[in-house]
PDB file of C-alpha atoms in Angstrom:
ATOM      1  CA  UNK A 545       5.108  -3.217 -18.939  1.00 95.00           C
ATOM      2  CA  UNK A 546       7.897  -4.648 -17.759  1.00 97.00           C
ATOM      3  CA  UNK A 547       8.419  -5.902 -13.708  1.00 97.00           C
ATOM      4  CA  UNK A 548      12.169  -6.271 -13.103  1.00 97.00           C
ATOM      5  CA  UNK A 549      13.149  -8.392  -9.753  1.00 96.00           C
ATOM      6  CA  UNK A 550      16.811  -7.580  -8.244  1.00 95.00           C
ATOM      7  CA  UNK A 551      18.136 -10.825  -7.591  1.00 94.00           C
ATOM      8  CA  UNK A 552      19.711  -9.428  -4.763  1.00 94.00           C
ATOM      9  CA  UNK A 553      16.587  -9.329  -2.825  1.00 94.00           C
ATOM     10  CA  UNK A 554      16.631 -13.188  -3.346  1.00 94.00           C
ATOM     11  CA  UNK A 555      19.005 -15.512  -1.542  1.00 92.00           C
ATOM     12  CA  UNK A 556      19.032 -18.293  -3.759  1.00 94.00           C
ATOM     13  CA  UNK A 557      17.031 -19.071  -6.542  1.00 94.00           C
ATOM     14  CA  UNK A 558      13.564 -20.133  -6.295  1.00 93.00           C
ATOM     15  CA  UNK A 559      11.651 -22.579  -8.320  1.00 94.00           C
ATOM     16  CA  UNK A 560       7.841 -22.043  -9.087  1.00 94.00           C
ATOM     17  CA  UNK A 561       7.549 -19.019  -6.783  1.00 94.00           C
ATOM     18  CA  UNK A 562       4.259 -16.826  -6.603  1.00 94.00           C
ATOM     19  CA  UNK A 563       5.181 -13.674  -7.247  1.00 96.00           C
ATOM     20  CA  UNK A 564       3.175 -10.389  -5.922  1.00 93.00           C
ATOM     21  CA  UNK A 565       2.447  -7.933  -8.177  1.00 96.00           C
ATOM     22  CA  UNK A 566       1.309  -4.612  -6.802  1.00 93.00           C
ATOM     23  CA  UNK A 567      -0.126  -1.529  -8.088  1.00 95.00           C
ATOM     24  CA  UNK A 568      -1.888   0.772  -6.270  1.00 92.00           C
ATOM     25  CA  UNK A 569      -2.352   3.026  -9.537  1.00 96.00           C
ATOM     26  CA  UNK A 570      -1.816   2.629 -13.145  1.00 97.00           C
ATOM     27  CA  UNK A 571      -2.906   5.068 -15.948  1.00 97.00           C
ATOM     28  CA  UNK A 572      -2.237   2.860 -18.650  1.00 97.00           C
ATOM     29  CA  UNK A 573      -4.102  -0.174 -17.568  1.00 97.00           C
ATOM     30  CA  UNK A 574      -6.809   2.400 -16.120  1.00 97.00           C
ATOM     31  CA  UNK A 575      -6.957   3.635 -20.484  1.00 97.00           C
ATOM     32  CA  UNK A 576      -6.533   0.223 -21.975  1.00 97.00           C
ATOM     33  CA  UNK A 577      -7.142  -3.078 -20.302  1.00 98.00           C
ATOM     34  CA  UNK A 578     -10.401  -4.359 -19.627  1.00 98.00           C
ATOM     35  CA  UNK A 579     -12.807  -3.351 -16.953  1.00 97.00           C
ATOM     36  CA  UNK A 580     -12.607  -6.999 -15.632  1.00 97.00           C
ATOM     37  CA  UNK A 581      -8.883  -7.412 -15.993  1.00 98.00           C
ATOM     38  CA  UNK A 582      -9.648 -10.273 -18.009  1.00 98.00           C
ATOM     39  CA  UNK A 583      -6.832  -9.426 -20.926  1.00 98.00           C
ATOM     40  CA  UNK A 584      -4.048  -8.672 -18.533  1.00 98.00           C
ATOM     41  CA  UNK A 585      -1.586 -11.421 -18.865  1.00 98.00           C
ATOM     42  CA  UNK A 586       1.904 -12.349 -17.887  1.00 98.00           C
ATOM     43  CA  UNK A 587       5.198 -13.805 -19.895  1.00 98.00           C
ATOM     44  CA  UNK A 588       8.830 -14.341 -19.109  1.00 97.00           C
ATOM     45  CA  UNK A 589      11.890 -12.866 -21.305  1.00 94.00           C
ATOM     46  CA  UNK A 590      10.985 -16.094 -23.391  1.00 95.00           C
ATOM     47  CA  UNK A 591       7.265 -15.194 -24.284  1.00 96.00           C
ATOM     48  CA  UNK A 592       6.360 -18.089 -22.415  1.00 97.00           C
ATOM     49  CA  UNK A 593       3.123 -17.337 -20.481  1.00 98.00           C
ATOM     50  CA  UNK A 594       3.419 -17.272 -16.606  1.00 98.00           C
ATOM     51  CA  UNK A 595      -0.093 -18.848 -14.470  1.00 98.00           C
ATOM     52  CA  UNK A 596      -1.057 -16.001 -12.607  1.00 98.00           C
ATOM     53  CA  UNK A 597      -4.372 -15.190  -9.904  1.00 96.00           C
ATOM     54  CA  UNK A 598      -5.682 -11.679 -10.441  1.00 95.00           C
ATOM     55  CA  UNK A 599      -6.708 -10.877  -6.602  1.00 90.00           C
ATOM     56  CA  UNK A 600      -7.667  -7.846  -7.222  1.00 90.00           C
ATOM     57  CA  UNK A 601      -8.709  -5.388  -9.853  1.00 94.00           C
ATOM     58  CA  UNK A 602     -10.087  -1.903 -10.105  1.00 94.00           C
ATOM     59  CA  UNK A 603     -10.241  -0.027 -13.705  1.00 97.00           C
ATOM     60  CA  UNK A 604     -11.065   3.110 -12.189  1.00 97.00           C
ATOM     61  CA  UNK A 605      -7.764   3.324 -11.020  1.00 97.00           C
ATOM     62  CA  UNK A 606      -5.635   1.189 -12.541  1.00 97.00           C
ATOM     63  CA  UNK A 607      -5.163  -0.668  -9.283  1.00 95.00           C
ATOM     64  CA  UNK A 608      -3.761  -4.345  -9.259  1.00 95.00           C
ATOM     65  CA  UNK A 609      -2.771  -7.165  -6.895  1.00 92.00           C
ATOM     66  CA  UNK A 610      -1.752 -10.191  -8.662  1.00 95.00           C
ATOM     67  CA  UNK A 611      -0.079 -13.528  -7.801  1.00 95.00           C
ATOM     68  CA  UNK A 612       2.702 -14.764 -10.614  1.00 98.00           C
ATOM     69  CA  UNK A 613       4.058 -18.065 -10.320  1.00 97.00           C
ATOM     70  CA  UNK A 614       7.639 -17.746 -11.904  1.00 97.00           C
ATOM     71  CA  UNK A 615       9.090 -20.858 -12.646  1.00 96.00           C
ATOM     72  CA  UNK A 616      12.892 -19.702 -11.534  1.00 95.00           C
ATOM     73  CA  UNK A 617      13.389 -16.809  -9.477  1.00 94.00           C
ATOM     74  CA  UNK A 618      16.894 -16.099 -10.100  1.00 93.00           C
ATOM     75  CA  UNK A 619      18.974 -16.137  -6.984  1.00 92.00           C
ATOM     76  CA  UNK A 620      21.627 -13.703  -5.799  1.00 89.00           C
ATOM     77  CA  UNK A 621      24.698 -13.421  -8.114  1.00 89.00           C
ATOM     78  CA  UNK A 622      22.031 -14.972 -10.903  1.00 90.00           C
ATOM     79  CA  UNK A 623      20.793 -12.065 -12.724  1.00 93.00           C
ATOM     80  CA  UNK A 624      17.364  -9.873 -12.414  1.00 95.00           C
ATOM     81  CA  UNK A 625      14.417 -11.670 -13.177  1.00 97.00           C
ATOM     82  CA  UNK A 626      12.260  -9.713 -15.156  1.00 97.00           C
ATOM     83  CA  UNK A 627       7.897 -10.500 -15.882  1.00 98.00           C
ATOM     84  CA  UNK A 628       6.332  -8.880 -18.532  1.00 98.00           C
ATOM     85  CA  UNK A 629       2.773  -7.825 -18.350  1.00 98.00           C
ATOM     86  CA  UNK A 630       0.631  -7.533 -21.259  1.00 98.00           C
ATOM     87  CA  UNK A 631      -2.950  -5.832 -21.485  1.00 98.00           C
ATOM     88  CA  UNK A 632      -5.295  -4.514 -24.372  1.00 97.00           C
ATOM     89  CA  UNK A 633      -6.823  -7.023 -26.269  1.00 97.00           C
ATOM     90  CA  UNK A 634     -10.406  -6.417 -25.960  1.00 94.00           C
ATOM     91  CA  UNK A 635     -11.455  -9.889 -27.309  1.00 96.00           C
ATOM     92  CA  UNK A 636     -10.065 -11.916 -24.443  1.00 97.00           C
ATOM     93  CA  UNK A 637     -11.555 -14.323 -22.140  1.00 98.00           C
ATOM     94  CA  UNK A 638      -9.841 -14.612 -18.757  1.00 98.00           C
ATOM     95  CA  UNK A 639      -6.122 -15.225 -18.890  1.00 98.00           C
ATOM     96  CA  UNK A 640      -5.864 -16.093 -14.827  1.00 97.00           C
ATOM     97  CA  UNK A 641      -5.233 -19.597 -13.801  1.00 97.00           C
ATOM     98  CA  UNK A 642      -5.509 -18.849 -10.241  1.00 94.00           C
ATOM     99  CA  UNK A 643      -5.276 -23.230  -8.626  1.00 92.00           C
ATOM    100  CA  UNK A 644      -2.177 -23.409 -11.135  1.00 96.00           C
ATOM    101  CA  UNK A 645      -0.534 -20.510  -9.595  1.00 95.00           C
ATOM    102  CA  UNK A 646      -0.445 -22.427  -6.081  1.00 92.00           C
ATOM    103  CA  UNK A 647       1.442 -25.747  -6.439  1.00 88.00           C
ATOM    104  CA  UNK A 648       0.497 -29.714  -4.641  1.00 85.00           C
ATOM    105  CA  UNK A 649       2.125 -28.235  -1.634  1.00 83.00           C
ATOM    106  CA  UNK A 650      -0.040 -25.657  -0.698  1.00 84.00           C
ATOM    107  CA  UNK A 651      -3.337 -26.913   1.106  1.00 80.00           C
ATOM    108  CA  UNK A 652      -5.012 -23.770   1.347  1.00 83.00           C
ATOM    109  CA  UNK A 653      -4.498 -20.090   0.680  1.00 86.00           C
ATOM    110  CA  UNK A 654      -6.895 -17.477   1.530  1.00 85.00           C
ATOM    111  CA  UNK A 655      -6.670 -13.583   0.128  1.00 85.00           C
ATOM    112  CA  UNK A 656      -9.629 -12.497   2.071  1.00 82.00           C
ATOM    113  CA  UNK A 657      -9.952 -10.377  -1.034  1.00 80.00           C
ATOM    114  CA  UNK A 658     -11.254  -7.354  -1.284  1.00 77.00           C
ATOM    115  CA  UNK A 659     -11.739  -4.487   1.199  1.00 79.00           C
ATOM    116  CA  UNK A 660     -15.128  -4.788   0.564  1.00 84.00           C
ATOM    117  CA  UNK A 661     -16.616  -7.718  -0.128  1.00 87.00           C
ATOM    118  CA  UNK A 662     -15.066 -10.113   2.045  1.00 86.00           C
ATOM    119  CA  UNK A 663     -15.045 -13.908   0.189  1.00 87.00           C
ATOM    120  CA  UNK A 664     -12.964 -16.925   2.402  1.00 87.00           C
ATOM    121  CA  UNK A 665     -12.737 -19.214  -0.894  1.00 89.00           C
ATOM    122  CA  UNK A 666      -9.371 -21.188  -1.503  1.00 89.00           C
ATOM    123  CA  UNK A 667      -7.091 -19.755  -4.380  1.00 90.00           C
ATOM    124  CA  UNK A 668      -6.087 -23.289  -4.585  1.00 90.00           C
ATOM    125  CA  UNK A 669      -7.259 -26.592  -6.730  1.00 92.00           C
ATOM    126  CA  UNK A 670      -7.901 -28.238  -3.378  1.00 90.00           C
ATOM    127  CA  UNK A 671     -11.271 -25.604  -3.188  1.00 91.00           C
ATOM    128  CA  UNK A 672     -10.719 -25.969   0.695  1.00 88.00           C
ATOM    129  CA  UNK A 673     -12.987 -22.444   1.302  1.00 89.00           C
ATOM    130  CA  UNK A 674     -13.470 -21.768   5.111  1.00 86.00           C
ATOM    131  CA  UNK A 675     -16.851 -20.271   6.792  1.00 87.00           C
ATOM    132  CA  UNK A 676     -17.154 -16.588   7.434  1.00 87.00           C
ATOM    133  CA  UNK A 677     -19.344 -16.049  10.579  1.00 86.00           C
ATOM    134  CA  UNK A 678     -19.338 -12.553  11.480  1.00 84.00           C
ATOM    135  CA  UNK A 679     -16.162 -11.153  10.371  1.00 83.00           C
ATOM    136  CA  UNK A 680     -16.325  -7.952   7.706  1.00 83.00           C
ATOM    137  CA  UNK A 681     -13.843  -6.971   5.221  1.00 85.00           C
ATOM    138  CA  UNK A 682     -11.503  -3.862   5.769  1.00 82.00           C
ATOM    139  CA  UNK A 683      -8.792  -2.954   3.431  1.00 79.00           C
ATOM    140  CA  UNK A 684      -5.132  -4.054   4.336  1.00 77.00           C
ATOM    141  CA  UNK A 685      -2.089  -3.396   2.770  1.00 75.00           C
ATOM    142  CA  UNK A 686      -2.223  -5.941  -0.166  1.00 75.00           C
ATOM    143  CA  UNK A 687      -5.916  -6.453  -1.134  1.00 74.00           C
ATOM    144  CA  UNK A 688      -8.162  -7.162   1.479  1.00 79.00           C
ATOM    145  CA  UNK A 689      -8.775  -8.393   4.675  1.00 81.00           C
ATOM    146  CA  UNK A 690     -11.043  -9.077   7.688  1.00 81.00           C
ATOM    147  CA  UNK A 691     -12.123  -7.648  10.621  1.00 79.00           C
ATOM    148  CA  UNK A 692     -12.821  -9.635  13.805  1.00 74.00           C
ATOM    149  CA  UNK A 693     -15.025  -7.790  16.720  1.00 71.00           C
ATOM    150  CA  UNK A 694     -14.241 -10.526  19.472  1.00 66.00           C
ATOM    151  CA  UNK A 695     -16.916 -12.942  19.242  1.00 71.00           C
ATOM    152  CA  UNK A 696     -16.617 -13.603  14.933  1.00 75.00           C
ATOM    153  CA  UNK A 697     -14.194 -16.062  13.561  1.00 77.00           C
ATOM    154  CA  UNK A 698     -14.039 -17.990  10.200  1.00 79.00           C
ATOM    155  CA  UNK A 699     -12.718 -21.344  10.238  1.00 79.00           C
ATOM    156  CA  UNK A 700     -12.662 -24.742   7.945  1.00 77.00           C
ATOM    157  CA  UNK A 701     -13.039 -28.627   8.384  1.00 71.00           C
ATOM    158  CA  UNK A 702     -12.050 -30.406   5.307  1.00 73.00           C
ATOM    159  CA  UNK A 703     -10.057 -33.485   6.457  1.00 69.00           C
ATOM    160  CA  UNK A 704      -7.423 -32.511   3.620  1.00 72.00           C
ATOM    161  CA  UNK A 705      -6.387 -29.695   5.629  1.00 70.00           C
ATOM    162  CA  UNK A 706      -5.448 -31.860   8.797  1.00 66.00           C
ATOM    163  CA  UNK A 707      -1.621 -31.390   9.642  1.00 63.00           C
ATOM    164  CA  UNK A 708      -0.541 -33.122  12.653  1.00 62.00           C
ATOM    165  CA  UNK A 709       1.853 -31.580  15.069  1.00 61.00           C
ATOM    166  CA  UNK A 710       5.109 -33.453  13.897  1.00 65.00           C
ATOM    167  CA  UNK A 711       4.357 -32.486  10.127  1.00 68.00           C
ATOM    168  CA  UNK A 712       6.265 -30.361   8.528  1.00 72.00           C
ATOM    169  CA  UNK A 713       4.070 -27.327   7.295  1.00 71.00           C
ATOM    170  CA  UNK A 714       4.811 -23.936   6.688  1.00 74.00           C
ATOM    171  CA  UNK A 715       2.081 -21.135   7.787  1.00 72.00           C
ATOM    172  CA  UNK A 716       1.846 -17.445   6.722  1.00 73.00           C
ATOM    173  CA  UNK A 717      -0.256 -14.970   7.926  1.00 71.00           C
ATOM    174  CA  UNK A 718      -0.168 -11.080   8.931  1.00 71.00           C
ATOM    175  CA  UNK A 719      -2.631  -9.410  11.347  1.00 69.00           C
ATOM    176  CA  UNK A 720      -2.763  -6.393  13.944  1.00 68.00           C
ATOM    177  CA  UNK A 721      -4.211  -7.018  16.919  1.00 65.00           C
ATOM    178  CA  UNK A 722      -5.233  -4.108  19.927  1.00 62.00           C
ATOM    179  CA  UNK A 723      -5.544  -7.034  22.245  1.00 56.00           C
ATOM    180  CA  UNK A 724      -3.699  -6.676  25.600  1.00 56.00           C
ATOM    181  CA  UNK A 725      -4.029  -7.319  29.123  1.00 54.00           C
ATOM    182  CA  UNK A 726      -4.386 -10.521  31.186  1.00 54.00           C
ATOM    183  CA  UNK A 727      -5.277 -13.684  29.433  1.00 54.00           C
ATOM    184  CA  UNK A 728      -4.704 -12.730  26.089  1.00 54.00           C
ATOM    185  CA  UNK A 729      -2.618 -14.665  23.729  1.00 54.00           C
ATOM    186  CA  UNK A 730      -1.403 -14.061  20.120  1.00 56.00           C
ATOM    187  CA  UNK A 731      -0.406 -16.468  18.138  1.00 58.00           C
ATOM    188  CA  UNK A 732       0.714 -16.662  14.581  1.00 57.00           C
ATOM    189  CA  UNK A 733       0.082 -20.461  14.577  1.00 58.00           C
ATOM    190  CA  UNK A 734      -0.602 -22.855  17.376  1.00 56.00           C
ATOM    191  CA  UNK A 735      -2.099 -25.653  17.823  1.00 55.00           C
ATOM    192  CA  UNK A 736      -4.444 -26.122  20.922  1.00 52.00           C
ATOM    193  CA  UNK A 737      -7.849 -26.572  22.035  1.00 49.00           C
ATOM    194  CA  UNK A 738     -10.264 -24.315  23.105  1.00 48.00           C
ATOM    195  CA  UNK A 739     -10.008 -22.817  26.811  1.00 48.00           C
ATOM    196  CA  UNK A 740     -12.806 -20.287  27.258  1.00 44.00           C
ATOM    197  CA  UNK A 741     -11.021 -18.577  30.145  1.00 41.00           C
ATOM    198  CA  UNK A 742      -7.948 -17.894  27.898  1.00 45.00           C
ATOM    199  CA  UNK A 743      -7.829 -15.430  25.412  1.00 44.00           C
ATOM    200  CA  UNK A 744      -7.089 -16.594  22.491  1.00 47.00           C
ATOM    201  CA  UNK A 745      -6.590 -14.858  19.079  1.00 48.00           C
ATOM    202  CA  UNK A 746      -4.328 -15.571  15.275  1.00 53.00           C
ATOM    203  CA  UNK A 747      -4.303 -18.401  13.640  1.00 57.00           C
ATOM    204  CA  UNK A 748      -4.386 -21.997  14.765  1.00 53.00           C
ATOM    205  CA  UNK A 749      -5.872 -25.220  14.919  1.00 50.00           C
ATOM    206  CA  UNK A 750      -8.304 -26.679  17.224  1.00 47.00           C
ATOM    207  CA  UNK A 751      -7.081 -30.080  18.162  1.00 46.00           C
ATOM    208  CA  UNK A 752      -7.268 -33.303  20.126  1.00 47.00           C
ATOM    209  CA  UNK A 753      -4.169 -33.904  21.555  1.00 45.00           C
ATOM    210  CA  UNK A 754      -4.726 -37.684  22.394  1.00 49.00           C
ATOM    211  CA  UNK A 755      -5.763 -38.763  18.739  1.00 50.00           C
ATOM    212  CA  UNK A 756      -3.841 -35.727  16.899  1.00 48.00           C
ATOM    213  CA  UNK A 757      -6.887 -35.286  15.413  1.00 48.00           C
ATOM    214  CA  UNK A 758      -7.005 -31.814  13.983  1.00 45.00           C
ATOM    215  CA  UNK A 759     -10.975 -30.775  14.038  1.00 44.00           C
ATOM    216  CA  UNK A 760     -10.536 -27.653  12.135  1.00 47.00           C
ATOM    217  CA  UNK A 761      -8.729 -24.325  10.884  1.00 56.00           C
ATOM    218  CA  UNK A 762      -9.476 -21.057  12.506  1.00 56.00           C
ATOM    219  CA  UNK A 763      -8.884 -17.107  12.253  1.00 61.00           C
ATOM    220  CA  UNK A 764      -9.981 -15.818  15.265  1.00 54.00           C
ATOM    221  CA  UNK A 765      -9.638 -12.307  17.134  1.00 48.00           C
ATOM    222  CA  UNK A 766     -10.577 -11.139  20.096  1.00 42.00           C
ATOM    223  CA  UNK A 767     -11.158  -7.204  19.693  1.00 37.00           C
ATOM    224  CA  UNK A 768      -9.291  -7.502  17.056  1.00 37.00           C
ATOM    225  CA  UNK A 769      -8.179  -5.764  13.807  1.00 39.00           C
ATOM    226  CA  UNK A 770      -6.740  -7.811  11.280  1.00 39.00           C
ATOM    227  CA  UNK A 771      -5.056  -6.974   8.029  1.00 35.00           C
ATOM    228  CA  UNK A 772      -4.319  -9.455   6.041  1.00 34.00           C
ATOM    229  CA  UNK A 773      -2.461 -11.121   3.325  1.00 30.00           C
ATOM    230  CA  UNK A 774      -1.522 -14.003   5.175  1.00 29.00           C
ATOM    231  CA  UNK A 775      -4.650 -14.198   6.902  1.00 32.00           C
ATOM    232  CA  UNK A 776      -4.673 -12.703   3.202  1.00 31.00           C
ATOM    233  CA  UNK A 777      -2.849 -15.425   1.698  1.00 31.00           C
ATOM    234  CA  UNK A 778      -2.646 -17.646   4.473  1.00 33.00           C
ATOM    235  CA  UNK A 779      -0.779 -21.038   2.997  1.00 31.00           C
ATOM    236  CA  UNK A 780      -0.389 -24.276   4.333  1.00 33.00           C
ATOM    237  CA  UNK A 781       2.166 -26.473   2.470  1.00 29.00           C
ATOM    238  CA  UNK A 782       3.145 -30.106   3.796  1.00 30.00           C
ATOM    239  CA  UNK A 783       6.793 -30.717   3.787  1.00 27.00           C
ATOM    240  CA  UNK A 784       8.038 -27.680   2.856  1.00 26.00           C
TER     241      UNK A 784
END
């Protein structure tokens, strides 16, 4: 099977991108591939094989979500990009390589995988996972994500994942919040420390602003809905 990208759709070209591949059915990996997805593998026009993270996989259906880190993403002007996924072989161990898929400059990235079990485990080699404490998985629109009632949150401490507020980082994340009213305040991102009369709800960072220490990471809602894949794949990379 072959996934063509229009380089159109891409500015300029990209180097070691992580590309999503999504597929809500498939009869032909539903008839062939393994039950675990274990065979299903990905090349470039050269036959060179791509690192990929499987995210999620369901034989019944066919269904697929995976990450492919493509080395050069042809830009605009450049010519279509094109992945080619393989499948079948009924002998093979896991092809993903899930920490090689996300490069040095990612610190954390969470696919709150999979609309029903809900796991906070890093994709990446730094194996930064984050504490669930209440929150439930729901199903978003790529893969998984997390549910937050007002009081549940999931958050993580590992000193790695410290950024202070004149780093350069990039952050990704996509919720949906029913939160309105007085007092309430979304945020993407933001840095801050805790005000119990406020509202808060998104992602952001508990902090002290006199040391810059950052204490930890957190995903919080209040009466909140959140679908993810940013709070599905939700990436932190210095100096990008």
């Amino acid at each position: 099977k072959i996934f063509q990208i229009d380089d159109a759709q891409v500015p300029s070209t990209q180097s070691n991108f992580p590309v999503l591949i999504s597929l809500t059915t498939d009869a032909e990996l539903q008839a062939n591939a393994l039950s675990t997805g274990y065979d299903i593998l990905f090349t470039n026009s050269d036959g060179i094989k791509l690192y990929h993270e499987r995210e999620r996989y369901n034989s019944a259906t066919g269904e697929l979500v995976a990450w492919v880190k493509v080395p050069s993403l042809s830009g605009s002007g450049s010519g279509d990009t094109k992945i080619y996924m393989y499948y079948g072989n009924l002998g093979a161990t896991d092809q993903q390589d899930a920490a090689n898929v996300w490069d040095t400059n990612y610190k954390g990235v969470y696919h709150l995988p999979n609309g029903t079990t809900l796991t906070t485990n890093d994709s990446t080699a730094n194996n930064y996972n984050l504490t669930n404490t209440g929150a439930t998985a729901i199903t978003s629109p790529i893969g998984g994500g997390s549910y937050f009632d007002g009081t549940d949150y999931i958050e993580g401490s590992a000193a790695g994942m410290r950024v202070g507020r004149t780093t350069n980082a990039t952050w990704e994340a996509w919720f949906n919040s029913n939160a309105s009213g007085s007092g309430y305040r979304p945020h993407l991102m933001s840095f801050g420390t805790w005000n119990a009369v406020d509202k808060w709800y998104g992602v952001y960072w508990y902090q002290n602003f006199a040391t810059e220490d950052n204490r930890y990471i957190r995903f919080n809602t209040v009466n909140n809905s959140v679908s993810t894949e940013k709070i599905a794949t939700t990436k932190f990379p210095i100096g990008s």
